[in-house]
């Protein structure tokens, strides 16, 4: 339910030109073509806040979930592995520094 909820929120908040893919068990990769660092941060921050407001229900118990994100911006992303590693590093920094936050890096 949680992953479906996040998937729905991403489809609602992102443009039709943006790419969304599941990356691992509970992780998603998002590509925002033509978006500068400030814009990407603003979009992910808005999604983070909206996701934190969703109330889920499992077996009659209500609960909430937070979202941590790693954002990487680059002008010419020619090394997909480096891009992925940098995004992963930013994500884990967000998780390890308290969760429910967005961490940004530039290549």
Short mmCIF file of N, CA, C and O in Angstrom, two decimals:
data_model
loop_
_atom_site.label_atom_id
_atom_site.label_comp_id
_atom_site.label_asym_id
_atom_site.label_seq_id
_atom_site.Cartn_x
_atom_site.Cartn_y
_atom_site.Cartn_z
N UNK A 1 0.82 -1.20 0.00
CA UNK A 1 0.00 0.00 0.00
C UNK A 1 0.86 1.26 0.00
O UNK A 1 0.54 2.23 -0.65
N UNK A 2 1.93 1.22 0.79
CA UNK A 2 2.80 2.40 0.89
C UNK A 2 3.49 2.67 -0.44
O UNK A 2 3.50 3.81 -0.92
N UNK A 3 4.03 1.64 -1.06
CA UNK A 3 4.73 1.82 -2.33
C UNK A 3 3.76 2.26 -3.42
O UNK A 3 4.07 3.14 -4.22
N UNK A 4 2.57 1.69 -3.43
CA UNK A 4 1.55 2.12 -4.39
C UNK A 4 1.16 3.57 -4.14
O UNK A 4 0.93 4.34 -5.07
N UNK A 5 1.06 3.95 -2.86
CA UNK A 5 0.72 5.34 -2.52
C UNK A 5 1.78 6.31 -3.01
O UNK A 5 1.46 7.37 -3.56
N UNK A 6 3.05 5.95 -2.83
CA UNK A 6 4.13 6.82 -3.30
C UNK A 6 4.13 6.88 -4.82
O UNK A 6 4.28 7.95 -5.40
N UNK A 7 3.94 5.75 -5.46
CA UNK A 7 3.90 5.71 -6.92
C UNK A 7 2.80 6.62 -7.46
O UNK A 7 3.01 7.39 -8.40
N UNK A 8 1.64 6.56 -6.86
CA UNK A 8 0.52 7.40 -7.27
C UNK A 8 0.86 8.88 -7.07
O UNK A 8 0.62 9.71 -7.95
N UNK A 9 1.43 9.22 -5.92
CA UNK A 9 1.80 10.60 -5.63
C UNK A 9 2.83 11.11 -6.65
O UNK A 9 2.70 12.23 -7.16
N UNK A 10 3.81 10.29 -6.97
CA UNK A 10 4.83 10.70 -7.95
C UNK A 10 4.20 10.95 -9.31
O UNK A 10 4.50 11.96 -9.97
N UNK A 11 3.32 10.07 -9.74
CA UNK A 11 2.66 10.28 -11.04
C UNK A 11 1.81 11.53 -11.06
O UNK A 11 1.69 12.19 -12.08
N UNK A 12 1.20 11.86 -9.91
CA UNK A 12 0.35 13.04 -9.83
C UNK A 12 1.17 14.34 -9.81
O UNK A 12 0.75 15.34 -10.36
N UNK A 13 2.32 14.33 -9.15
CA UNK A 13 3.11 15.54 -8.93
C UNK A 13 4.14 15.82 -10.02
O UNK A 13 4.60 16.95 -10.14
N UNK A 14 4.55 14.80 -10.78
CA UNK A 14 5.59 15.00 -11.77
C UNK A 14 5.01 15.21 -13.17
O UNK A 14 3.85 14.89 -13.42
N UNK A 15 5.83 15.73 -14.05
CA UNK A 15 5.41 16.00 -15.43
C UNK A 15 5.37 14.71 -16.24
O UNK A 15 6.04 13.74 -15.89
N UNK A 16 4.67 14.73 -17.33
CA UNK A 16 4.61 13.53 -18.20
C UNK A 16 5.96 13.25 -18.84
O UNK A 16 6.23 12.13 -19.26
N UNK A 17 6.84 14.24 -18.92
CA UNK A 17 8.17 14.06 -19.50
C UNK A 17 9.18 13.51 -18.50
O UNK A 17 10.29 13.13 -18.87
N UNK A 18 8.85 13.50 -17.21
CA UNK A 18 9.74 12.98 -16.18
C UNK A 18 9.67 11.45 -16.18
O UNK A 18 8.63 10.87 -16.49
N UNK A 19 10.78 10.82 -15.83
CA UNK A 19 10.83 9.37 -15.80
C UNK A 19 10.85 8.88 -14.36
O UNK A 19 11.61 9.39 -13.54
N UNK A 20 10.01 7.89 -14.07
CA UNK A 20 9.93 7.31 -12.73
C UNK A 20 10.15 5.82 -12.87
O UNK A 20 9.53 5.17 -13.72
N UNK A 21 11.02 5.28 -12.03
CA UNK A 21 11.25 3.83 -12.06
C UNK A 21 11.52 3.32 -10.66
O UNK A 21 12.08 4.01 -9.83
N UNK A 22 11.10 2.11 -10.43
CA UNK A 22 11.38 1.47 -9.14
C UNK A 22 12.82 1.02 -9.15
O UNK A 22 13.28 0.40 -10.11
N UNK A 23 13.56 1.34 -8.10
CA UNK A 23 14.98 1.04 -8.03
C UNK A 23 15.24 0.34 -6.71
O UNK A 23 15.43 0.97 -5.69
N UNK A 24 15.15 -0.96 -6.71
CA UNK A 24 15.31 -1.69 -5.46
C UNK A 24 13.97 -1.87 -4.78
O UNK A 24 12.92 -1.53 -5.31
N UNK A 25 14.01 -2.41 -3.58
CA UNK A 25 12.81 -2.75 -2.84
C UNK A 25 11.87 -1.60 -2.57
O UNK A 25 10.70 -1.64 -2.93
N UNK A 26 12.36 -0.57 -1.94
CA UNK A 26 11.50 0.56 -1.57
C UNK A 26 12.04 1.88 -2.10
O UNK A 26 11.70 2.94 -1.60
N UNK A 27 12.87 1.80 -3.12
CA UNK A 27 13.49 3.00 -3.67
C UNK A 27 13.00 3.25 -5.09
O UNK A 27 12.71 2.31 -5.83
N UNK A 28 12.91 4.52 -5.44
CA UNK A 28 12.52 4.94 -6.77
C UNK A 28 13.62 5.82 -7.34
O UNK A 28 14.29 6.55 -6.60
N UNK A 29 13.79 5.77 -8.65
CA UNK A 29 14.68 6.69 -9.35
C UNK A 29 13.80 7.59 -10.20
O UNK A 29 12.86 7.12 -10.86
N UNK A 30 14.10 8.86 -10.17
CA UNK A 30 13.32 9.84 -10.93
C UNK A 30 14.28 10.69 -11.74
O UNK A 30 15.29 11.16 -11.22
N UNK A 31 13.98 10.89 -13.01
CA UNK A 31 14.78 11.76 -13.87
C UNK A 31 13.89 12.93 -14.26
O UNK A 31 12.79 12.75 -14.80
N UNK A 32 14.38 14.14 -13.98
CA UNK A 32 13.65 15.37 -14.28
C UNK A 32 14.43 16.14 -15.34
O UNK A 32 15.22 17.04 -15.02
N UNK A 33 14.24 15.82 -16.62
CA UNK A 33 15.01 16.47 -17.67
C UNK A 33 14.80 17.99 -17.70
O UNK A 33 13.67 18.47 -17.55
N UNK A 34 15.90 18.73 -17.84
CA UNK A 34 15.81 20.17 -17.98
C UNK A 34 15.52 20.92 -16.70
O UNK A 34 15.27 22.12 -16.73
N UNK A 35 15.57 20.26 -15.56
CA UNK A 35 15.28 20.91 -14.29
C UNK A 35 16.59 21.22 -13.57
O UNK A 35 17.43 20.34 -13.41
N UNK A 36 16.77 22.45 -13.16
CA UNK A 36 17.96 22.86 -12.42
C UNK A 36 17.89 22.34 -10.99
O UNK A 36 16.84 21.90 -10.52
N UNK A 37 19.00 22.44 -10.29
CA UNK A 37 19.10 21.92 -8.92
C UNK A 37 18.01 22.49 -8.01
O UNK A 37 17.37 21.75 -7.27
N UNK A 38 17.82 23.80 -8.04
CA UNK A 38 16.81 24.42 -7.17
C UNK A 38 15.42 23.88 -7.45
O UNK A 38 14.64 23.62 -6.53
N UNK A 39 15.09 23.70 -8.73
CA UNK A 39 13.78 23.16 -9.10
C UNK A 39 13.60 21.73 -8.66
O UNK A 39 12.54 21.35 -8.17
N UNK A 40 14.65 20.92 -8.83
CA UNK A 40 14.57 19.51 -8.40
C UNK A 40 14.39 19.42 -6.90
O UNK A 40 13.58 18.63 -6.41
N UNK A 41 15.13 20.24 -6.17
CA UNK A 41 14.98 20.24 -4.71
C UNK A 41 13.58 20.65 -4.30
O UNK A 41 12.98 20.05 -3.41
N UNK A 42 13.04 21.67 -4.95
CA UNK A 42 11.69 22.14 -4.63
C UNK A 42 10.65 21.05 -4.90
O UNK A 42 9.75 20.82 -4.08
N UNK A 43 10.77 20.38 -6.03
CA UNK A 43 9.82 19.31 -6.39
C UNK A 43 9.89 18.18 -5.37
O UNK A 43 8.86 17.72 -4.86
N UNK A 44 11.10 17.73 -5.05
CA UNK A 44 11.24 16.61 -4.11
C UNK A 44 10.83 17.01 -2.70
O UNK A 44 10.27 16.20 -1.96
N UNK A 45 11.07 18.23 -2.33
CA UNK A 45 10.65 18.70 -1.01
C UNK A 45 9.12 18.73 -0.92
O UNK A 45 8.54 18.32 0.09
N UNK A 46 8.48 19.17 -1.98
CA UNK A 46 7.00 19.18 -2.01
C UNK A 46 6.46 17.76 -1.92
O UNK A 46 5.52 17.49 -1.17
N UNK A 47 7.06 16.84 -2.67
CA UNK A 47 6.63 15.44 -2.63
C UNK A 47 6.87 14.85 -1.24
O UNK A 47 6.03 14.14 -0.70
N UNK A 48 8.02 15.16 -0.65
CA UNK A 48 8.34 14.66 0.70
C UNK A 48 7.29 15.10 1.70
O UNK A 48 6.79 14.31 2.49
N UNK A 49 6.94 16.37 1.66
CA UNK A 49 5.95 16.89 2.60
C UNK A 49 4.57 16.29 2.36
O UNK A 49 3.87 15.93 3.31
N UNK A 50 4.17 16.17 1.10
CA UNK A 50 2.86 15.59 0.79
C UNK A 50 2.78 14.13 1.22
O UNK A 50 1.76 13.68 1.74
N UNK A 51 3.86 13.39 1.01
CA UNK A 51 3.88 11.98 1.39
C UNK A 51 3.75 11.80 2.90
O UNK A 51 3.08 10.90 3.38
N UNK A 52 4.40 12.69 3.65
CA UNK A 52 4.34 12.62 5.12
C UNK A 52 2.93 12.87 5.65
O UNK A 52 2.60 12.46 6.77
N UNK A 53 2.07 13.50 4.85
CA UNK A 53 0.70 13.80 5.27
C UNK A 53 -0.28 12.66 4.99
O UNK A 53 -1.40 12.67 5.47
N UNK A 54 0.15 11.68 4.20
CA UNK A 54 -0.74 10.57 3.86
C UNK A 54 -0.87 9.64 5.07
O UNK A 54 0.11 9.28 5.71
N UNK A 55 -2.10 9.24 5.36
CA UNK A 55 -2.35 8.30 6.44
C UNK A 55 -2.69 6.95 5.83
O UNK A 55 -3.61 6.83 5.01
N UNK A 56 -1.93 5.94 6.20
CA UNK A 56 -2.14 4.59 5.70
C UNK A 56 -2.88 3.77 6.76
O UNK A 56 -2.86 4.11 7.94
N UNK A 57 -3.51 2.69 6.31
CA UNK A 57 -4.27 1.83 7.20
C UNK A 57 -3.88 0.38 6.93
O UNK A 57 -3.91 -0.07 5.79
N UNK A 58 -3.50 -0.33 7.97
CA UNK A 58 -3.20 -1.75 7.85
C UNK A 58 -3.82 -2.48 9.03
O UNK A 58 -3.52 -2.18 10.18
N UNK A 59 -4.71 -3.37 8.75
CA UNK A 59 -5.38 -4.15 9.79
C UNK A 59 -6.01 -3.27 10.86
O UNK A 59 -5.93 -3.56 12.05
N UNK A 60 -6.59 -2.17 10.42
CA UNK A 60 -7.27 -1.27 11.35
C UNK A 60 -6.36 -0.29 12.07
O UNK A 60 -6.84 0.55 12.82
N UNK A 61 -5.07 -0.39 11.88
CA UNK A 61 -4.13 0.54 12.51
C UNK A 61 -3.71 1.60 11.49
O UNK A 61 -3.32 1.28 10.38
N UNK A 62 -3.79 2.84 11.90
CA UNK A 62 -3.39 3.96 11.04
C UNK A 62 -1.93 4.29 11.33
O UNK A 62 -1.48 4.25 12.47
N UNK A 63 -1.19 4.63 10.25
CA UNK A 63 0.20 5.00 10.42
C UNK A 63 0.64 5.92 9.28
O UNK A 63 0.00 5.98 8.24
N UNK A 64 1.72 6.62 9.51
CA UNK A 64 2.30 7.49 8.50
C UNK A 64 3.71 7.04 8.18
O UNK A 64 4.33 6.28 8.92
N UNK A 65 4.20 7.49 7.05
CA UNK A 65 5.53 7.13 6.58
C UNK A 65 6.21 8.40 6.08
O UNK A 65 5.55 9.30 5.57
N UNK A 66 7.53 8.46 6.23
CA UNK A 66 8.27 9.60 5.71
C UNK A 66 9.09 9.18 4.50
O UNK A 66 9.26 8.00 4.23
N UNK A 67 9.62 10.16 3.81
CA UNK A 67 10.38 9.93 2.60
C UNK A 67 11.73 10.62 2.71
O UNK A 67 11.81 11.78 3.13
N UNK A 68 12.78 9.91 2.37
CA UNK A 68 14.12 10.48 2.27
C UNK A 68 14.52 10.43 0.81
O UNK A 68 14.19 9.48 0.10
N UNK A 69 15.24 11.46 0.34
CA UNK A 69 15.61 11.50 -1.07
C UNK A 69 17.03 12.00 -1.25
O UNK A 69 17.50 12.86 -0.50
N UNK A 70 17.67 11.47 -2.26
CA UNK A 70 18.97 11.96 -2.70
C UNK A 70 18.80 12.52 -4.10
O UNK A 70 18.28 11.85 -4.98
N UNK A 71 19.22 13.76 -4.30
CA UNK A 71 19.07 14.44 -5.58
C UNK A 71 20.45 14.73 -6.15
O UNK A 71 21.31 15.24 -5.44
N UNK A 72 20.64 14.41 -7.41
CA UNK A 72 21.90 14.72 -8.09
C UNK A 72 21.58 15.51 -9.35
O UNK A 72 20.69 15.13 -10.12
N UNK A 73 22.29 16.61 -9.54
CA UNK A 73 22.13 17.39 -10.76
C UNK A 73 23.46 17.42 -11.50
O UNK A 73 24.52 17.41 -10.88
N UNK A 74 23.36 17.43 -12.80
CA UNK A 74 24.56 17.51 -13.63
C UNK A 74 24.18 18.07 -15.00
O UNK A 74 23.06 17.91 -15.44
N UNK A 75 25.11 18.74 -15.62
CA UNK A 75 24.89 19.30 -16.96
C UNK A 75 24.99 18.20 -18.02
O UNK A 75 24.16 18.10 -18.89
N UNK A 76 26.06 17.44 -17.97
CA UNK A 76 26.29 16.36 -18.93
C UNK A 76 26.56 15.08 -18.16
O UNK A 76 27.67 14.85 -17.72
N UNK A 77 25.56 14.28 -18.00
CA UNK A 77 25.68 13.05 -17.22
C UNK A 77 26.10 11.92 -18.15
O UNK A 77 25.25 11.21 -18.69
N UNK A 78 27.38 11.78 -18.33
CA UNK A 78 27.89 10.78 -19.26
C UNK A 78 28.24 9.47 -18.58
O UNK A 78 28.43 8.46 -19.24
N UNK A 79 28.35 9.46 -17.26
CA UNK A 79 28.72 8.26 -16.53
C UNK A 79 27.55 7.84 -15.64
O UNK A 79 27.38 8.34 -14.52
N UNK A 80 26.73 6.91 -16.15
CA UNK A 80 25.53 6.50 -15.43
C UNK A 80 25.87 5.87 -14.09
O UNK A 80 25.14 6.07 -13.11
N UNK A 81 26.97 5.13 -14.02
CA UNK A 81 27.34 4.50 -12.76
C UNK A 81 27.70 5.55 -11.70
O UNK A 81 27.27 5.45 -10.56
N UNK A 82 28.45 6.56 -12.09
CA UNK A 82 28.81 7.63 -11.14
C UNK A 82 27.57 8.40 -10.70
O UNK A 82 27.42 8.75 -9.54
N UNK A 83 26.68 8.66 -11.64
CA UNK A 83 25.43 9.34 -11.31
C UNK A 83 24.63 8.54 -10.30
O UNK A 83 24.17 9.07 -9.28
N UNK A 84 24.51 7.23 -10.53
CA UNK A 84 23.76 6.36 -9.62
C UNK A 84 24.42 6.28 -8.26
O UNK A 84 23.74 6.37 -7.22
N UNK A 85 25.73 6.13 -8.23
CA UNK A 85 26.46 6.06 -6.96
C UNK A 85 26.33 7.36 -6.17
O UNK A 85 26.17 7.33 -4.94
N UNK A 86 26.37 8.49 -6.85
CA UNK A 86 26.25 9.78 -6.18
C UNK A 86 24.84 9.96 -5.61
O UNK A 86 24.68 10.43 -4.48
N UNK A 87 23.83 9.58 -6.38
CA UNK A 87 22.45 9.66 -5.89
C UNK A 87 22.25 8.75 -4.69
O UNK A 87 21.62 9.13 -3.70
N UNK A 88 22.80 7.55 -4.77
CA UNK A 88 22.69 6.59 -3.67
C UNK A 88 23.38 7.12 -2.41
O UNK A 88 22.84 7.01 -1.31
N UNK A 89 24.53 7.73 -2.58
CA UNK A 89 25.26 8.31 -1.45
C UNK A 89 24.45 9.44 -0.81
O UNK A 89 24.37 9.54 0.42
N UNK A 90 23.83 10.29 -1.63
CA UNK A 90 23.01 11.38 -1.10
C UNK A 90 21.79 10.81 -0.36
O UNK A 90 21.41 11.32 0.70
N UNK A 91 21.19 9.77 -0.91
CA UNK A 91 20.05 9.14 -0.25
C UNK A 91 20.44 8.59 1.12
O UNK A 91 19.74 8.83 2.10
N UNK A 92 21.56 7.89 1.17
CA UNK A 92 21.97 7.31 2.46
C UNK A 92 22.39 8.38 3.45
O UNK A 92 22.20 8.21 4.66
N UNK A 93 22.90 9.51 2.97
CA UNK A 93 23.17 10.62 3.87
C UNK A 93 21.86 11.14 4.46
O UNK A 93 21.78 11.43 5.65
N UNK A 94 20.83 11.24 3.63
CA UNK A 94 19.51 11.68 4.12
C UNK A 94 18.98 10.72 5.16
O UNK A 94 18.46 11.13 6.21
N UNK A 95 19.10 9.43 4.91
CA UNK A 95 18.61 8.42 5.86
C UNK A 95 19.41 8.45 7.15
O UNK A 95 18.85 8.38 8.24
N UNK A 96 20.73 8.54 7.03
CA UNK A 96 21.59 8.48 8.22
C UNK A 96 21.60 9.77 9.03
O UNK A 96 22.04 9.76 10.18
N UNK A 97 21.12 10.85 8.47
CA UNK A 97 21.11 12.11 9.22
C UNK A 97 19.73 12.45 9.75
O UNK A 97 19.41 13.61 10.00
N UNK A 98 18.90 11.44 9.92
CA UNK A 98 17.62 11.66 10.57
C UNK A 98 16.40 11.32 9.74
O UNK A 98 15.28 11.40 10.24
N UNK A 99 16.57 10.98 8.49
CA UNK A 99 15.46 10.64 7.60
C UNK A 99 14.51 11.83 7.37
O UNK A 99 14.70 12.89 7.93
N UNK A 100 13.52 11.60 6.53
CA UNK A 100 12.51 12.61 6.23
C UNK A 100 13.15 13.92 5.76
O UNK A 100 12.83 14.99 6.23
N UNK A 101 14.07 13.80 4.81
CA UNK A 101 14.77 14.97 4.28
C UNK A 101 15.27 14.69 2.87
O UNK A 101 15.31 13.55 2.43
N UNK A 102 15.69 15.77 2.20
CA UNK A 102 16.24 15.69 0.85
C UNK A 102 17.68 16.20 0.91
O UNK A 102 17.93 17.27 1.43
N UNK A 103 18.60 15.40 0.37
CA UNK A 103 20.01 15.79 0.32
C UNK A 103 20.39 15.91 -1.15
O UNK A 103 20.06 15.06 -1.96
N UNK A 104 21.10 16.99 -1.48
CA UNK A 104 21.46 17.28 -2.86
C UNK A 104 22.95 17.23 -3.08
O UNK A 104 23.73 17.63 -2.23
N UNK A 105 23.32 16.77 -4.27
CA UNK A 105 24.72 16.76 -4.71
C UNK A 105 24.77 17.23 -6.17
O UNK A 105 23.79 17.09 -6.90
N UNK A 106 25.91 17.73 -6.58
CA UNK A 106 26.11 18.15 -7.97
C UNK A 106 27.32 17.43 -8.54
O UNK A 106 28.35 17.30 -7.88
N UNK A 107 27.19 16.95 -9.77
CA UNK A 107 28.31 16.33 -10.48
C UNK A 107 28.88 17.32 -11.47
O UNK A 107 28.22 18.11 -12.03
#
